[in-house]
Coordinates of C-alpha atoms and ligand atoms in Angstrom, one line a residue:
Chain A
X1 CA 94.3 91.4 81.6
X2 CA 97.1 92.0 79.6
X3 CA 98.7 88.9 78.4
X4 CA 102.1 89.4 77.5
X5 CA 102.8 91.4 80.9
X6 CA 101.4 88.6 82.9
X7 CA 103.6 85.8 81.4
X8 CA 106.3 88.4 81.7
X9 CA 105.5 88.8 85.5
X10 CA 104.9 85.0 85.9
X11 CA 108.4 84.0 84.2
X12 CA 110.0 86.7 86.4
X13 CA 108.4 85.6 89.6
X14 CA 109.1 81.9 89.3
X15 CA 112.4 82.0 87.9
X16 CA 113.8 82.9 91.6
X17 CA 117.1 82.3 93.8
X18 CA 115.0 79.0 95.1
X19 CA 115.2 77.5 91.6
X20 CA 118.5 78.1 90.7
X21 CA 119.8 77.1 94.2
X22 CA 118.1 73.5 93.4
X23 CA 119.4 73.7 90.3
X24 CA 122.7 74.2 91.7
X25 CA 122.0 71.3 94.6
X26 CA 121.0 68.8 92.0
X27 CA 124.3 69.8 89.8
X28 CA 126.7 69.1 93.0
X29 CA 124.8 65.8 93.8
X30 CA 125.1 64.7 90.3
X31 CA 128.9 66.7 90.6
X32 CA 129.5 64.2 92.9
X33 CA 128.9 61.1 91.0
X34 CA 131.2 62.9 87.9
X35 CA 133.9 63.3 90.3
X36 CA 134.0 59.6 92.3
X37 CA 134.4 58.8 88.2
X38 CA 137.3 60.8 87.9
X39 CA 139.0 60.0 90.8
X40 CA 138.3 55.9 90.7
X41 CA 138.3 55.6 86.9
X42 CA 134.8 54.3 86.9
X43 CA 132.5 52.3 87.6
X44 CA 129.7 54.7 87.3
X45 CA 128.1 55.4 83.4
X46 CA 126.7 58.9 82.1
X47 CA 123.1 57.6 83.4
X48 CA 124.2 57.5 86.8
X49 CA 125.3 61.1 86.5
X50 CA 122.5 62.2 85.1
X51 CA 120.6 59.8 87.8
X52 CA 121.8 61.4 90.4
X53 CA 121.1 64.6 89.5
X54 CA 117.5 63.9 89.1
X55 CA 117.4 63.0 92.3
X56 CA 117.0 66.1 93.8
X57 CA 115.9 67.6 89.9
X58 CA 113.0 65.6 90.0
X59 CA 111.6 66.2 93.5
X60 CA 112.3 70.4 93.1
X61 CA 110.5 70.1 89.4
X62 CA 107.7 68.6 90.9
X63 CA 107.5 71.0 93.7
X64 CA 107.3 73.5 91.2
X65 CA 104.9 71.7 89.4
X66 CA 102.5 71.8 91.8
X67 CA 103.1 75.5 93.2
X68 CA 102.6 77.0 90.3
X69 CA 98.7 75.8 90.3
X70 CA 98.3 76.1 93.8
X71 CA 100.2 79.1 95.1
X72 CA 97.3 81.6 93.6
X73 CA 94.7 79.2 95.0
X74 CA 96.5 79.1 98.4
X75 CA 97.2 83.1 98.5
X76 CA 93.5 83.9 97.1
X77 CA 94.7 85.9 94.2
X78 CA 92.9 83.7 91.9
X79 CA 90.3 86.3 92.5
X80 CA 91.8 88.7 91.5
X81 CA 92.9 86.7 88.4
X82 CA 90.0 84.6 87.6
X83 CA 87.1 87.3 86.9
X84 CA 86.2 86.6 83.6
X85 CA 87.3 83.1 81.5
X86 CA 89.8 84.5 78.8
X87 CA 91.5 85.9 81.9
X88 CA 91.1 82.1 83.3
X89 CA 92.4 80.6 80.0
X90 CA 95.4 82.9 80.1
X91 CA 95.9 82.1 83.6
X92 CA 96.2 78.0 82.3
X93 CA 98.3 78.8 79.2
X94 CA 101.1 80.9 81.9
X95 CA 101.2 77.7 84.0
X96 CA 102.3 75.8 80.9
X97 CA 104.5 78.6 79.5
X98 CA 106.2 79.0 83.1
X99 CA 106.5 75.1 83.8
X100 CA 108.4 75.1 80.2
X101 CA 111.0 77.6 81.1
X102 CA 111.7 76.0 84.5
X103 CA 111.7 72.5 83.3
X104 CA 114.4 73.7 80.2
X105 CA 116.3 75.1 82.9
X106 CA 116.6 71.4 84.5
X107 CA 117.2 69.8 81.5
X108 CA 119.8 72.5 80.8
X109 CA 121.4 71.9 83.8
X110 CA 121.2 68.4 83.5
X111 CA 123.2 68.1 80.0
X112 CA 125.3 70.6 81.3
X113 CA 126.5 68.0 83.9
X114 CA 126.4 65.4 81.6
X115 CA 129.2 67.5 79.5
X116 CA 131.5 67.9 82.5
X117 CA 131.7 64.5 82.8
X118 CA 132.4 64.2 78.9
X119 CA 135.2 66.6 79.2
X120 CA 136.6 65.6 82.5
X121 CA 136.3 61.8 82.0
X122 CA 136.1 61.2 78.3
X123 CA 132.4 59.3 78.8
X124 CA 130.2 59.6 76.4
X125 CA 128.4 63.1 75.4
X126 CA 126.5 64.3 72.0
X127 CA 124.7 67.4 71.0
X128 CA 121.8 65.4 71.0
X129 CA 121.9 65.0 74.5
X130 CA 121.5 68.2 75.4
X131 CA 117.7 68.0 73.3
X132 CA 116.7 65.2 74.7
X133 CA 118.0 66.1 78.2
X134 CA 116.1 69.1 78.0
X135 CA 112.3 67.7 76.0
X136 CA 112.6 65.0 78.4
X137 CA 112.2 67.3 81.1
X138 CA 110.1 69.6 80.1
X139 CA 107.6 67.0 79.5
X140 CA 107.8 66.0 82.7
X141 CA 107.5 69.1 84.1
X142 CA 104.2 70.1 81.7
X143 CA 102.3 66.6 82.2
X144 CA 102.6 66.8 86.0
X145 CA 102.0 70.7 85.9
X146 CA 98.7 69.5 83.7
X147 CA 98.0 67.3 85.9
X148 CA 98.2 68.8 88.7
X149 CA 95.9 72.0 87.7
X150 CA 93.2 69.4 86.6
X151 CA 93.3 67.9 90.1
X152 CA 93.5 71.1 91.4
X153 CA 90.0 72.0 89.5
X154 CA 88.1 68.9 91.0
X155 CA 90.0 69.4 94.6
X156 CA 90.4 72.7 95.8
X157 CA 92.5 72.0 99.2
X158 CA 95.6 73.5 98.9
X159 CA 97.7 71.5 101.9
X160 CA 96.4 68.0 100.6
X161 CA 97.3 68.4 97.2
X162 CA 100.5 69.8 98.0
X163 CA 101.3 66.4 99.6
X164 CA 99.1 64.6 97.1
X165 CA 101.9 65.9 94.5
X166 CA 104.6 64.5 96.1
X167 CA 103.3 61.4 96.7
X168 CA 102.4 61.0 93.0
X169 CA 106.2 62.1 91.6
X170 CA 107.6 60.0 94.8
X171 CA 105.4 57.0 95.9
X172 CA 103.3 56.4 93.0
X173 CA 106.0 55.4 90.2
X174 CA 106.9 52.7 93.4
X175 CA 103.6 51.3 93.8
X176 CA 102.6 51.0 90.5
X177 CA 106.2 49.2 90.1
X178 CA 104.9 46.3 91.8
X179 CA 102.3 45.2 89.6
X180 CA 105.1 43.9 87.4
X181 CA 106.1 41.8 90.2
X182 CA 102.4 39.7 90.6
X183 CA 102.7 37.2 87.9
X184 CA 98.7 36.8 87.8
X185 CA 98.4 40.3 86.7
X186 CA 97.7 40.7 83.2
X187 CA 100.4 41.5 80.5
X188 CA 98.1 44.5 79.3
X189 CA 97.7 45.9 82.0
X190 CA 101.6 45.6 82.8
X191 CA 101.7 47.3 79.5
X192 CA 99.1 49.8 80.3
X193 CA 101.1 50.6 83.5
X194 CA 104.2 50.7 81.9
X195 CA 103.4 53.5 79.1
X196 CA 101.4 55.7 81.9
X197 CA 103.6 59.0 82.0
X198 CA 102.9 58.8 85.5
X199 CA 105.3 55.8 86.0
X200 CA 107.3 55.9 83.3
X201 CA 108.3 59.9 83.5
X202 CA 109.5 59.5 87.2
X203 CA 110.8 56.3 86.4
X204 CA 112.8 57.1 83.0
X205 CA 113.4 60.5 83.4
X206 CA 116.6 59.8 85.5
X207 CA 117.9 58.0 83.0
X208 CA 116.9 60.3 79.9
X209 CA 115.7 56.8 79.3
X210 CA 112.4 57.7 77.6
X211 CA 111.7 56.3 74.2
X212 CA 109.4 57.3 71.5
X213 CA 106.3 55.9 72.2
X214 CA 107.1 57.1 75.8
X215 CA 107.2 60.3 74.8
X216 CA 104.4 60.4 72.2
X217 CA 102.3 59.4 75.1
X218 CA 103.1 61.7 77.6
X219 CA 102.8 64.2 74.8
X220 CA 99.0 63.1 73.9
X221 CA 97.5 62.9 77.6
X222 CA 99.6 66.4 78.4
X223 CA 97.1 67.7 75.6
X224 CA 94.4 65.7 76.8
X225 CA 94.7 67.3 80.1
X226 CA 95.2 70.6 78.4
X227 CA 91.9 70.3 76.6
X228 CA 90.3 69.5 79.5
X229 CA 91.1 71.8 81.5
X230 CA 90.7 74.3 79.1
X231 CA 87.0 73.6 78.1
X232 CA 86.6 73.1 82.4
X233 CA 88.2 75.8 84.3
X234 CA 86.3 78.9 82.9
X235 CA 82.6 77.0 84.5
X236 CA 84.4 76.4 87.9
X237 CA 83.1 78.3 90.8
X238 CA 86.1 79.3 93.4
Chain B
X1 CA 74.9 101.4 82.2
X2 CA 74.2 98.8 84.8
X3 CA 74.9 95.3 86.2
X4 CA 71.4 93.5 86.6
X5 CA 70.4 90.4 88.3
X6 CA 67.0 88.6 86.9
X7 CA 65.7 85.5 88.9
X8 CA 68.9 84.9 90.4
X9 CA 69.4 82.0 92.0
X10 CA 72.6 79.9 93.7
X11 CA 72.8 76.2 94.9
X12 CA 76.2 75.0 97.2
X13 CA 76.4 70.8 96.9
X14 CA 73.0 70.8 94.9
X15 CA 70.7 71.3 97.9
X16 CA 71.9 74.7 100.0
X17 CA 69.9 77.5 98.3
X18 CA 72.6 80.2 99.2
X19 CA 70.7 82.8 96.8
X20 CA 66.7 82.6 95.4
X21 CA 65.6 84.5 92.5
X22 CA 67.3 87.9 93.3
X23 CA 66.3 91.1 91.5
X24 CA 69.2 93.6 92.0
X25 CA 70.9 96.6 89.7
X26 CA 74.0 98.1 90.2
X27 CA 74.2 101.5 88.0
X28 CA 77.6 103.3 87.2
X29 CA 77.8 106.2 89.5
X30 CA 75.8 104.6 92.0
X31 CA 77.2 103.2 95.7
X32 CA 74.6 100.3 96.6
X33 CA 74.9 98.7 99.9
X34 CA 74.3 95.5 100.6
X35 CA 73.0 94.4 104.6
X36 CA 71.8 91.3 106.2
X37 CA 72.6 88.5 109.0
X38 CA 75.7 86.2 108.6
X39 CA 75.0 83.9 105.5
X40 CA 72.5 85.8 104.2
X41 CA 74.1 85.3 100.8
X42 CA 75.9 88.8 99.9
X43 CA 79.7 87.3 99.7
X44 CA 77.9 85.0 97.2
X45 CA 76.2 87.8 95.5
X46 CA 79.3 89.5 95.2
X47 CA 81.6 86.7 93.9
X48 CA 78.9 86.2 91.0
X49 CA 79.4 90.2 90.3
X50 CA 82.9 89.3 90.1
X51 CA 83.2 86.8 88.0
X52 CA 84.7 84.3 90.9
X53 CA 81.5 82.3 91.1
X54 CA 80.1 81.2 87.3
X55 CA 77.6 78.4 88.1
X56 CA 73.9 79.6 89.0
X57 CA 70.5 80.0 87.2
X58 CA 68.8 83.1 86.1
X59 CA 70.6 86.2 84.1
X60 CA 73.1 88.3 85.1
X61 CA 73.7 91.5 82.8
X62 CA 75.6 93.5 82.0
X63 CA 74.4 96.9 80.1
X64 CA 76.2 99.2 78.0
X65 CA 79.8 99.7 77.8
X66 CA 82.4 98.9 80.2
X67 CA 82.1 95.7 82.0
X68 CA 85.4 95.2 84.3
X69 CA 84.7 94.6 88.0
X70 CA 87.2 95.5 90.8
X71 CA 86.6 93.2 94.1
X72 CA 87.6 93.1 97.5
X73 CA 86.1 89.7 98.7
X74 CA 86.2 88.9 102.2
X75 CA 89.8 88.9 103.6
X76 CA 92.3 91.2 101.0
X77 CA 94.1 88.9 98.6
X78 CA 97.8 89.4 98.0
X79 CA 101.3 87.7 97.6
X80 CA 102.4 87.9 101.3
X81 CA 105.7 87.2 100.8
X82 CA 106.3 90.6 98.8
X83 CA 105.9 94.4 99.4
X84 CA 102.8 96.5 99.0
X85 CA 104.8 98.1 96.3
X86 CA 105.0 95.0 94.3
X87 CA 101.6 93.6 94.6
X88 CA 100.6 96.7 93.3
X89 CA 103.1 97.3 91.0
X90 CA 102.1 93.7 89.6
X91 CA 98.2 93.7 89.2
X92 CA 98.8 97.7 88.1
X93 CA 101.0 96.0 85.2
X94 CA 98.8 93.4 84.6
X95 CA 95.4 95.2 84.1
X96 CA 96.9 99.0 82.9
X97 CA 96.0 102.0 83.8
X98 CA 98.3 105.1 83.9
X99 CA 100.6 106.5 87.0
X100 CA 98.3 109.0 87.9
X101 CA 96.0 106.8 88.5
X102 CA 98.5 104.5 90.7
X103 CA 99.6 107.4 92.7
X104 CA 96.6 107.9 93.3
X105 CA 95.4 105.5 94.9
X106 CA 98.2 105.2 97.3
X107 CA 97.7 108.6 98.3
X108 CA 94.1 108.7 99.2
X109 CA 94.7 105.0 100.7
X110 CA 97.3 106.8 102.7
X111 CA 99.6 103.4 102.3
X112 CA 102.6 105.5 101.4
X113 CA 104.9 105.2 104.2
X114 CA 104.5 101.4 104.5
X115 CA 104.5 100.3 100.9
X116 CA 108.4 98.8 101.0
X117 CA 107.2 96.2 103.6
X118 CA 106.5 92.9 103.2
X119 CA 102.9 92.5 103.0
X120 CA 102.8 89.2 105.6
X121 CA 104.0 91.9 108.5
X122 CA 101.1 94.6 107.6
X123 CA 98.5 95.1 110.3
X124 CA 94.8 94.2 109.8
X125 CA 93.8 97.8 108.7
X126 CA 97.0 98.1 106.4
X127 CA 95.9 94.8 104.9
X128 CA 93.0 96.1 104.2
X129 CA 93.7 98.7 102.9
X130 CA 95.8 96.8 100.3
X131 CA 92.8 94.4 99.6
X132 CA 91.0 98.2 98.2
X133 CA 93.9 99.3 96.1
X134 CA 94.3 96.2 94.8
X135 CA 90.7 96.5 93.9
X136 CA 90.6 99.8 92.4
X137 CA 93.9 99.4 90.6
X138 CA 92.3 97.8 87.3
X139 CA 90.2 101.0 87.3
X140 CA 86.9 99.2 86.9
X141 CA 83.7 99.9 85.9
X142 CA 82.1 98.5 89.2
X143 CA 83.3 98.2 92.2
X144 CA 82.6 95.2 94.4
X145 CA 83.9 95.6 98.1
X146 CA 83.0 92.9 100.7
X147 CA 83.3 94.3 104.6
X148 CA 85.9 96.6 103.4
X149 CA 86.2 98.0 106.5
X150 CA 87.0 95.5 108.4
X151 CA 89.7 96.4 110.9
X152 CA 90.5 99.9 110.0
X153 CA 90.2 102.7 112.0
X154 CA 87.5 105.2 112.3
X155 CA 89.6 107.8 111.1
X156 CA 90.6 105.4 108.2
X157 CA 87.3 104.5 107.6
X158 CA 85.6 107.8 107.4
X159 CA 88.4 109.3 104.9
X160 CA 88.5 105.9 102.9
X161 CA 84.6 106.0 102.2
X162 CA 84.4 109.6 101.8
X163 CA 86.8 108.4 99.0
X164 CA 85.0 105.8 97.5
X165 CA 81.7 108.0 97.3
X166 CA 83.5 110.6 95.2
X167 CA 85.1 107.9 93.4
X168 CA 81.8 106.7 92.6
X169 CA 80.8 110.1 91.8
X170 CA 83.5 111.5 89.8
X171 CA 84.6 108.6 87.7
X172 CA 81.3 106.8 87.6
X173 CA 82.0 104.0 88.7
X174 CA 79.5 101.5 90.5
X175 CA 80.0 100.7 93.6
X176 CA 78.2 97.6 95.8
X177 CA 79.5 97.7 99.3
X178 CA 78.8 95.5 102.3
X179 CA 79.2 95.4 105.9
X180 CA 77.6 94.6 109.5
X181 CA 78.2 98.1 110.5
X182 CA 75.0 99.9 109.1
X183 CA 76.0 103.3 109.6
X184 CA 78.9 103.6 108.0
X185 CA 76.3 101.8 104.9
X186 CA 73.6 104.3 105.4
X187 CA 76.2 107.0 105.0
X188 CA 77.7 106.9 101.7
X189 CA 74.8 104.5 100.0
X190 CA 72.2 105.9 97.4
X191 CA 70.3 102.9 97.9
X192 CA 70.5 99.5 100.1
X193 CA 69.6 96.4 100.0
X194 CA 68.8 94.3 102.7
X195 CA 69.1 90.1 102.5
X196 CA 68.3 87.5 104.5
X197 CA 68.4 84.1 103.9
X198 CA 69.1 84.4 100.0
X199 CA 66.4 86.9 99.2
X200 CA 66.2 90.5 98.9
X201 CA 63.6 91.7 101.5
X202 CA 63.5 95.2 100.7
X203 CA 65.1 98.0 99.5
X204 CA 65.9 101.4 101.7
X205 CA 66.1 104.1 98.8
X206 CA 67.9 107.5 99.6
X207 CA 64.9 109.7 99.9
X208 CA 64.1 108.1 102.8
X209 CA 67.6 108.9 104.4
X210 CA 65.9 111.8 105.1
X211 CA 62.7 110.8 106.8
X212 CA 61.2 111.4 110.2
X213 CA 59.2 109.1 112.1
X214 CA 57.2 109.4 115.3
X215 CA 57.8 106.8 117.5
X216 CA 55.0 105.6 119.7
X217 CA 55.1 103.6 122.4
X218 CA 52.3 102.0 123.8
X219 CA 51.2 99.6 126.5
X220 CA 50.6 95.7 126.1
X221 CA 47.0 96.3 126.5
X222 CA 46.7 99.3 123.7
X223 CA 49.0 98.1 121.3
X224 CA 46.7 95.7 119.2
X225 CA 44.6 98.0 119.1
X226 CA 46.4 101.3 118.6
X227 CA 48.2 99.2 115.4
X228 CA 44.2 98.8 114.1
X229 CA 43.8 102.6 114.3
X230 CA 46.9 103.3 112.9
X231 CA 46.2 100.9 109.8
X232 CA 44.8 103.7 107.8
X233 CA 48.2 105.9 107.7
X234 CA 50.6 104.6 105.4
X235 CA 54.0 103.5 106.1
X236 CA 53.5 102.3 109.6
X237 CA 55.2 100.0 110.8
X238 CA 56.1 98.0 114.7
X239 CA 59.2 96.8 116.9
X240 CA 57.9 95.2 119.7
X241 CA 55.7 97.7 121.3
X242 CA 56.8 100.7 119.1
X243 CA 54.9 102.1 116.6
X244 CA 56.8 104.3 113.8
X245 CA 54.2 106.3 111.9
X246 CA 56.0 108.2 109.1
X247 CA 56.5 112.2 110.2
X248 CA 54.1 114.2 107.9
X249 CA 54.9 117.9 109.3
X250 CA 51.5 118.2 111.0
X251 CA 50.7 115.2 113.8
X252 CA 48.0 116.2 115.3
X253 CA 45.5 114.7 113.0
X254 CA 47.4 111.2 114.2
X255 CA 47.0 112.0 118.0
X256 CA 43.5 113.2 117.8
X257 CA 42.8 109.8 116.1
X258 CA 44.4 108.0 118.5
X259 CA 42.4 109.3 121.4
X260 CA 39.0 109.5 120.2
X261 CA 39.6 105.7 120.5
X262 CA 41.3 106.7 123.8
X263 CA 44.4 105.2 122.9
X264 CA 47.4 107.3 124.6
X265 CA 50.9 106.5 123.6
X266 CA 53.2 106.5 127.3
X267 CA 56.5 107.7 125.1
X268 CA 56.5 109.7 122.0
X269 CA 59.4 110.5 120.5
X270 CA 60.1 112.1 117.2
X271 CA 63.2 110.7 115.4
X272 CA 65.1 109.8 112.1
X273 CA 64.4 107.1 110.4
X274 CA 67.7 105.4 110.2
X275 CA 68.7 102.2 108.0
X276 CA 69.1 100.5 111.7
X277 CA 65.6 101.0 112.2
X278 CA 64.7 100.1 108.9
X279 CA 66.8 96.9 109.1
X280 CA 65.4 95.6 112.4
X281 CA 61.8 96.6 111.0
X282 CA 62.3 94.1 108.3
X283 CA 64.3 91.4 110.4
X284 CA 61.3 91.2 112.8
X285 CA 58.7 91.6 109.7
X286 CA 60.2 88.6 108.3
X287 CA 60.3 86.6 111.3
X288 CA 56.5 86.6 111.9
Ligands
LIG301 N1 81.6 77.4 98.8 C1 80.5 77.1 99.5 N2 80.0 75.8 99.6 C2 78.9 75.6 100.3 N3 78.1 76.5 100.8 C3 78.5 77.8 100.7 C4 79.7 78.2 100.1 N4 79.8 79.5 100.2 C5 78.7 79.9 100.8 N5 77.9 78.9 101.2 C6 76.7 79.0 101.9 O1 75.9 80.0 101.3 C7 75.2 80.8 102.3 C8 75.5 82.3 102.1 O2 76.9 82.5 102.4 P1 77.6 83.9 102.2 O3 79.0 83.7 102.4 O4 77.2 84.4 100.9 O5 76.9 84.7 103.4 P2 77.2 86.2 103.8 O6 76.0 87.0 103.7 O7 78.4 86.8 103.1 O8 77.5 86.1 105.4 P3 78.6 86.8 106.3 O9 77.9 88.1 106.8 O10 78.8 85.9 107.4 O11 79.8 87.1 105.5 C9 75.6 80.2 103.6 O12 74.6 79.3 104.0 C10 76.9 79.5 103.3 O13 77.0 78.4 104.2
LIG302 MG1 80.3 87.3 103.7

């Protein structure tokens, strides 16, 4: 397989009308938000426009997330992709080089909101935004992507794990919410919980509200499931 | 140049033997069918060939230079959502291979005229024939097609395996093909393998394409006893209450045998010896 034409094909395939169209949904949503502000003088903050925006941001990233590991499984053309393992490892590396692109488009359009509310209302904007805006996003977009193929590996159904992806970027991050509400529940575990990338990504990511540690984390179980996946995927049978 | 199989064996769940210890070679230049009864293990067989299937025990090999393998495994995989022209465009991109080459293969696929549509609104021979370009587009060393004619037309069929067999020919490639219909197998295979129930049970070489056998049919009462008689030729074998005794130019030596023990067969026929009769010879030899 040659490698540089089939991230070339990948980037080209995924980068469609569909993602810039949710790109452009999430960007009115958040638009909305960015013009109550300017109209009513407040009361809403940056992180409410950038909230908003992930609102629909989030859901479309994690779609893509997990249809980029499943589509090939679903159509069968893993078959014709997955004949010998370097071909299988290139495969893995694509998904991560795809989800990357897509995410940084997000993120892009994410700070890009944020700076129409800067120059329309006079809140708050920095370069720096735009970097975190975008590395925030593309590590959501890589750890669930990660995740995702790992599950994918163990769990080779492609309509259940579709709906299994949802549930873990929308109902998950909720659940897990509420073991901060049981006092009896240990405080490390609370802790545990609370640095999981898997609550706080869905949970922070509105916000561009994840901190150091936060990130270092996701970071270090992305590569974890990297590794994994890696050393796994070329002794799977499909 | 070959892809061998030593002891190969293939366990679903931990406990469904799918495959035991199969011997099998697949030289380059070679077509090599593949027959038996549904499950019999040769989709399994063939996704180890390709690569698609990586746990089992035993050795697979492969010799010399060149080891890419093209496949067509059950139904044709493709992105439905895009032309013909794309999906080939893509996996010709993805794995090389020149223009020539490309046009090709749509020509002697005859896809030509329906290549701008959307893959999802082909019909099942169109499909099809997809699934085998998509195949041969890597330009492989071996060539791994599972029921590739499923579908098509007999027109289709005839030119599209007359195709493969020069293929095989001209560029040396290997070729293992499957399918339920045994003719169009025994027609463009230099050898054949038959499976049942995860073993090779025998192997139907291409000299004997060309056989003859007399067919003798004989009554309840004789036929125990005419198979004792006949015990001493080699290459007998029964179906039911027919026994096929290879054709050796000169019969009379058989007949005179056979009724000096006044044995006489009520039908005798003289006929080929077709891989249908060499199949149902070893289904019903192997469920004794
Ligand atoms: N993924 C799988 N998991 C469990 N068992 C399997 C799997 N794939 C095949 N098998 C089993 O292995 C055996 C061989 O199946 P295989 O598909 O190779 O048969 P086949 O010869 O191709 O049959 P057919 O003519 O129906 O296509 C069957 O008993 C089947 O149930
Ligand atoms: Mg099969």
């Amino acid at each position: 397989m040659n490698v540089s034409q089939f991230f070339k094909l990948e980037i080209k395939r995924n980068l469609n009308l569909a993602l810039f169209l949710s790109i452009g949904f999430a960007f009115l949503f958040g638009g909305a938000i960015v013009y109550s502000i300017y109209q009513m003088d407040g009361p809403f903050q940056p992180r409410n426009v950038s909230g908003l925006y992930a609102g629909i941001a989030t859901v479309a990233l994690g779609v893509y997330c997990s249809k980029i590991v499943i589509a090939d499984l679903h159509y069968g053309t893993i078959y014709l992709l997955f004949t010998s393992a370097r071909d299988r490892i290139v495969f893995l590396v694509s998904r991560v080089l795809v989800i990357s692109i897509v995410s940084f488009m997000f993120g892009l359009g994410c700070a890009a909101l944020l700076y129409v509310n800067h120059a329309l209302n006079g809140q708050p904007f920095s370069a720096g935004d735009v970097g975190n805006a975008v590395l925030q996003y593309v590590l959501f977009g890589v750890f669930f992507t990660l995740l995702f193929q790992v599950i994918s590996m163990v769990y080779q159904k492609v309509m259940q794990l579709l709906i299994l992806s949802l549930v873990t970027i929308l109902v998950l991050p909720g659940l897990l919410g509420i073991v901060f509400q049981v006092e009896a529940i240990p405080e490390f575990v609370k802790d545990f919980v609370a640095y999981a990338p898997i609550y706080s990504l869905p949970n922070q990511l509105p916000f561009l509200a994840l901190d150091g540690m936060e990130m270092t984390l996701t970071a270090v179980v992305s590569l974890l499931l990297f590794v994994f996946a890696f050393k796994r995927l070329p002794k799977i049978d499909y | 140049m070959s892809v061998e199989m030593h002891k190969l064996s293939k366990t679903f769940n931990r406990q469904e033997l799918a495959l035991s210890e199969v011997d099998f070679t697949l030289r380059k230049g070679e077509v090599v069918g593949l027959v038996g009864p549904n499950g019999a293990g040769k989709t399994t067989l063939m996704k180890i060939i390709s690569g698609i299937i990586v746990q089992y025990d035993g050795v697979l090999t492969f010799r010399g230079e060149g080891r890419s393998v093209g496949s067509l495994i059950e139904k044709p995989k493709y992105f439905p959502n895009k032309s013909g022209r794309y999906n080939i465009d893509y996996f010709h991109s993805l794995f090389g291979g020149d223009d020539e080459h490309f046009d090709e293969i749509i020509e002697s696929l005859g896809m030509a005229s329906y290549l701008k549509k959307k893959v999802k609104d082909y019909s099942l021979g169109m499909k099809q024939r997809l699934g085998i370009a998509l195949a041969l587009i890597s330009n492989p060393d071996y060539l791994v097609l599972d029921e590739p004619t499923n579908g098509m037309d007999p027109d289709g069929i005839r030119h599209i395996l007359g195709y493969l067999k020069r293929l095989a020919k001209e560029k040396g490639i290997g070729i293992l093909i499957s399918s339920h219909i045994l003719e169009d197998i025994e027609s463009m295979s230099d050898r054949v393998y038959v499976i049942k129930e995860g073993r090779i049970i025998n192997e139907y070489a291409r000299d004997q394409h060309d056989r003859e056998v007399l067919e003798l049919t004989f009554s309840e009462g004789d036929l125990h006893q005419a198979l004792h008689v006949l015990e001493a030729y080699e290459g007998v074998t029964r179906s039911g209450q027919i026994l096929s005794v290879p054709f050796a130019g000169d019969m009379k030596q058989v007949l005179k045998h056979l009724s000096q023990n006044d044995l006489f067969p009520i039908d005798v026929k003289r006929k080929k010896d077709t891989l249908e009769d060499f199949y149902f010879q070893n289904m019903e030899s192997e469920a004794k």
